[in-house]
Amino acid sequence: MELMVASLFEELPTGTSVRTVPPHVTIYPWFRLPKINYSEFISDLNDIIAQTREPELLASEVAHFGNRLVTLFGATPSNTINGYDIHAGVFRPVHEPGYPIDDAYMGPAWKPHSTHIPGAANIKPGDRVTLTNLTILEKTKPDLAKTVIEIIKWS
């Protein structure tokens, strides 16, 4: 399975397939997970949700990631839970078993961000965003559609 964990700003129903993931904060970029380990992974994500509260992020600046324009985030001063805490929680169950990952965008190199999508209402510096969900998307071959396969919510 090729998966990504994101927090979508507007929830899509489970089973929805898209070519471009709508506005979101990437929590954990695309990685491979053996299908046999999926239920354990979801259990780990449920534990993260149960042990934390909704992170509130503050948009800090617009930057370029390669050829993409993104808005970078930091935690709000009043919120001790931030995107890094959630990313680290997802990083452990994927990284520790030794699944192949691209460290260029994970662990200490990860930066909470939202990719700008033409025509969408993109986040601007100074905007506050509360993450309400962890949405697991699966990339399907050969058309590379992304399908929402699980949504875990803070509440």
mmCIF file of C-alpha atoms in Angstrom:
data_model
loop_
_atom_site.group_PDB
_atom_site.id
_atom_site.type_symbol
_atom_site.label_atom_id
_atom_site.label_comp_id
_atom_site.label_asym_id
_atom_site.label_seq_id
_atom_site.Cartn_x
_atom_site.Cartn_y
_atom_site.Cartn_z
ATOM 1 C CA MET A 1 0.000 0.000 0.000
ATOM 2 C CA GLU A 2 1.256 3.484 -0.805
ATOM 3 C CA LEU A 3 -0.183 5.842 1.821
ATOM 4 C CA MET A 4 -0.138 9.457 2.944
ATOM 5 C CA VAL A 5 -1.458 10.921 6.203
ATOM 6 C CA ALA A 6 -2.926 14.420 5.949
ATOM 7 C CA SER A 7 -5.321 16.646 7.814
ATOM 8 C CA LEU A 8 -7.843 17.855 5.238
ATOM 9 C CA PHE A 9 -9.343 21.296 5.781
ATOM 10 C CA GLU A 10 -12.656 20.040 4.383
ATOM 11 C CA GLU A 11 -13.384 16.388 4.938
ATOM 12 C CA LEU A 12 -13.959 14.012 2.023
ATOM 13 C CA PRO A 13 -16.049 10.874 2.569
ATOM 14 C CA THR A 14 -14.234 7.557 2.839
ATOM 15 C CA GLY A 15 -13.949 5.983 -0.604
ATOM 16 C CA THR A 16 -13.673 9.320 -2.450
ATOM 17 C CA SER A 17 -10.970 9.324 -5.142
ATOM 18 C CA VAL A 18 -9.262 12.498 -6.368
ATOM 19 C CA ARG A 19 -6.362 13.347 -8.654
ATOM 20 C CA THR A 20 -5.274 16.310 -6.523
ATOM 21 C CA VAL A 21 -5.678 16.161 -2.754
ATOM 22 C CA PRO A 22 -7.744 19.203 -1.698
ATOM 23 C CA PRO A 23 -6.239 21.787 0.696
ATOM 24 C CA HIS A 24 -4.618 20.062 3.668
ATOM 25 C CA VAL A 25 -1.629 19.901 5.969
ATOM 26 C CA THR A 26 0.600 16.967 5.094
ATOM 27 C CA ILE A 27 1.286 15.074 8.315
ATOM 28 C CA TYR A 28 3.256 12.235 6.727
ATOM 29 C CA PRO A 29 4.134 12.198 3.013
ATOM 30 C CA TRP A 30 3.767 9.168 0.747
ATOM 31 C CA PHE A 31 5.233 5.935 2.123
ATOM 32 C CA ARG A 32 4.818 2.196 1.565
ATOM 33 C CA LEU A 33 3.207 0.016 4.203
ATOM 34 C CA PRO A 34 2.657 -3.736 3.845
ATOM 35 C CA LYS A 35 -1.093 -4.388 3.777
ATOM 36 C CA ILE A 36 -0.698 -6.916 6.574
ATOM 37 C CA ASN A 37 0.415 -4.072 8.915
ATOM 38 C CA TYR A 38 -2.426 -1.676 8.068
ATOM 39 C CA SER A 39 -4.702 -2.460 11.041
ATOM 40 C CA GLU A 40 -1.813 -2.042 13.497
ATOM 41 C CA PHE A 41 -0.942 1.280 11.851
ATOM 42 C CA ILE A 42 -4.551 2.501 12.214
ATOM 43 C CA SER A 43 -4.508 1.419 15.853
ATOM 44 C CA ASP A 44 -1.363 3.530 16.361
ATOM 45 C CA LEU A 45 -3.071 6.543 14.753
ATOM 46 C CA ASN A 46 -6.113 6.098 16.999
ATOM 47 C CA ASP A 47 -3.737 6.130 19.990
ATOM 48 C CA ILE A 48 -2.214 9.413 18.760
ATOM 49 C CA ILE A 49 -5.674 10.985 18.506
ATOM 50 C CA ALA A 50 -6.682 9.670 21.942
ATOM 51 C CA GLN A 51 -3.519 11.028 23.602
ATOM 52 C CA THR A 52 -3.505 14.510 22.054
ATOM 53 C CA ARG A 53 -5.856 17.366 21.370
ATOM 54 C CA GLU A 54 -6.462 19.144 18.076
ATOM 55 C CA PRO A 55 -3.283 20.974 17.084
ATOM 56 C CA GLU A 56 -3.698 24.637 16.248
ATOM 57 C CA LEU A 57 -1.169 25.885 13.709
ATOM 58 C CA LEU A 58 -0.213 29.417 12.733
ATOM 59 C CA ALA A 59 0.715 30.080 9.101
ATOM 60 C CA SER A 60 4.118 31.730 9.175
ATOM 61 C CA GLU A 61 5.355 32.235 5.602
ATOM 62 C CA VAL A 62 4.952 31.325 1.960
ATOM 63 C CA ALA A 63 7.901 29.383 0.516
ATOM 64 C CA HIS A 64 8.903 27.205 -2.416
ATOM 65 C CA PHE A 65 9.300 23.418 -2.058
ATOM 66 C CA GLY A 66 10.912 22.596 -5.382
ATOM 67 C CA ASN A 67 8.432 23.856 -7.981
ATOM 68 C CA ARG A 68 5.512 24.002 -5.530
ATOM 69 C CA LEU A 69 4.361 27.040 -3.575
ATOM 70 C CA VAL A 70 3.495 26.210 0.055
ATOM 71 C CA THR A 71 2.504 27.909 3.283
ATOM 72 C CA LEU A 72 4.631 26.853 6.266
ATOM 73 C CA PHE A 73 3.181 26.510 9.782
ATOM 74 C CA GLY A 74 4.304 26.770 13.380
ATOM 75 C CA ALA A 75 2.357 26.094 16.575
ATOM 76 C CA THR A 76 0.317 28.906 18.072
ATOM 77 C CA PRO A 77 1.819 30.260 21.289
ATOM 78 C CA SER A 78 -1.177 29.031 23.333
ATOM 79 C CA ASN A 79 -1.084 25.457 22.020
ATOM 80 C CA THR A 80 1.580 23.016 23.165
ATOM 81 C CA ILE A 81 0.438 20.332 20.704
ATOM 82 C CA ASN A 82 1.756 21.047 17.242
ATOM 83 C CA GLY A 83 2.181 19.417 13.865
ATOM 84 C CA TYR A 84 5.632 18.103 14.839
ATOM 85 C CA ASP A 85 4.132 16.125 17.725
ATOM 86 C CA ILE A 86 1.618 14.486 15.402
ATOM 87 C CA HIS A 87 4.234 13.850 12.678
ATOM 88 C CA ALA A 88 6.532 12.212 15.262
ATOM 89 C CA GLY A 89 3.664 10.022 16.424
ATOM 90 C CA VAL A 90 3.120 8.768 12.856
ATOM 91 C CA PHE A 91 6.873 8.561 12.162
ATOM 92 C CA ARG A 92 7.524 5.950 14.887
ATOM 93 C CA PRO A 93 5.213 3.126 13.727
ATOM 94 C CA VAL A 94 6.337 3.551 10.113
ATOM 95 C CA HIS A 95 10.059 4.119 10.632
ATOM 96 C CA GLU A 96 10.868 1.680 13.461
ATOM 97 C CA PRO A 97 9.883 -1.520 11.590
ATOM 98 C CA GLY A 98 12.261 -0.483 8.809
ATOM 99 C CA TYR A 99 9.761 0.190 6.033
ATOM 100 C CA PRO A 100 11.447 2.099 3.196
ATOM 101 C CA ILE A 101 10.869 5.852 3.521
ATOM 102 C CA ASP A 102 12.339 8.995 1.996
ATOM 103 C CA ASP A 103 14.044 10.758 4.924
ATOM 104 C CA ALA A 104 14.327 13.952 2.841
ATOM 105 C CA TYR A 105 10.798 14.909 3.895
ATOM 106 C CA MET A 106 10.340 13.087 7.193
ATOM 107 C CA GLY A 107 11.598 13.191 10.758
ATOM 108 C CA PRO A 108 13.743 16.272 11.494
ATOM 109 C CA ALA A 109 13.511 17.404 7.834
ATOM 110 C CA TRP A 110 9.678 17.504 7.902
ATOM 111 C CA LYS A 111 8.013 20.923 7.855
ATOM 112 C CA PRO A 112 4.277 21.337 8.416
ATOM 113 C CA HIS A 113 2.930 22.910 5.255
ATOM 114 C CA SER A 114 -0.024 23.288 2.947
ATOM 115 C CA THR A 115 0.630 23.173 -0.793
ATOM 116 C CA HIS A 116 -1.031 25.959 -2.765
ATOM 117 C CA ILE A 117 -3.656 24.716 -5.189
ATOM 118 C CA PRO A 118 -4.599 27.000 -8.112
ATOM 119 C CA GLY A 119 -8.139 28.294 -7.702
ATOM 120 C CA ALA A 120 -8.415 27.188 -4.055
ATOM 121 C CA ALA A 121 -8.644 29.412 -0.982
ATOM 122 C CA ASN A 122 -5.021 28.970 0.105
ATOM 123 C CA ILE A 123 -3.765 29.664 3.621
ATOM 124 C CA LYS A 124 -1.967 32.996 4.094
ATOM 125 C CA PRO A 125 0.654 34.001 6.694
ATOM 126 C CA GLY A 126 -1.111 34.902 9.937
ATOM 127 C CA ASP A 127 -3.994 32.472 9.372
ATOM 128 C CA ARG A 128 -4.720 29.984 12.152
ATOM 129 C CA VAL A 129 -5.696 26.432 11.273
ATOM 130 C CA THR A 130 -7.004 23.806 13.688
ATOM 131 C CA LEU A 131 -6.349 20.240 12.559
ATOM 132 C CA THR A 132 -9.478 18.152 13.113
ATOM 133 C CA ASN A 133 -8.623 14.854 11.440
ATOM 134 C CA LEU A 134 -6.003 12.421 10.271
ATOM 135 C CA THR A 135 -7.038 11.298 6.806
ATOM 136 C CA ILE A 136 -5.286 8.297 5.271
ATOM 137 C CA LEU A 137 -5.093 8.365 1.492
ATOM 138 C CA GLU A 138 -3.962 5.512 -0.733
ATOM 139 C CA LYS A 139 -2.338 6.065 -4.117
ATOM 140 C CA THR A 140 -3.649 3.643 -6.718
ATOM 141 C CA LYS A 141 -1.757 2.628 -9.817
ATOM 142 C CA PRO A 142 -1.760 3.037 -12.791
ATOM 143 C CA ASP A 143 -3.881 6.224 -12.747
ATOM 144 C CA LEU A 144 -2.305 7.606 -9.545
ATOM 145 C CA ALA A 145 -5.674 8.581 -8.095
ATOM 146 C CA LYS A 146 -5.670 9.185 -4.356
ATOM 147 C CA THR A 147 -8.462 7.519 -2.386
ATOM 148 C CA VAL A 148 -9.576 8.370 1.144
ATOM 149 C CA ILE A 149 -9.452 5.029 2.953
ATOM 150 C CA GLU A 150 -9.730 6.118 6.595
ATOM 151 C CA ILE A 151 -10.577 9.238 8.611
ATOM 152 C CA ILE A 152 -9.727 9.503 12.293
ATOM 153 C CA LYS A 153 -11.076 12.590 14.071
ATOM 154 C CA TRP A 154 -10.194 14.540 17.150
ATOM 155 C CA SER A 155 -13.288 15.348 19.194
#
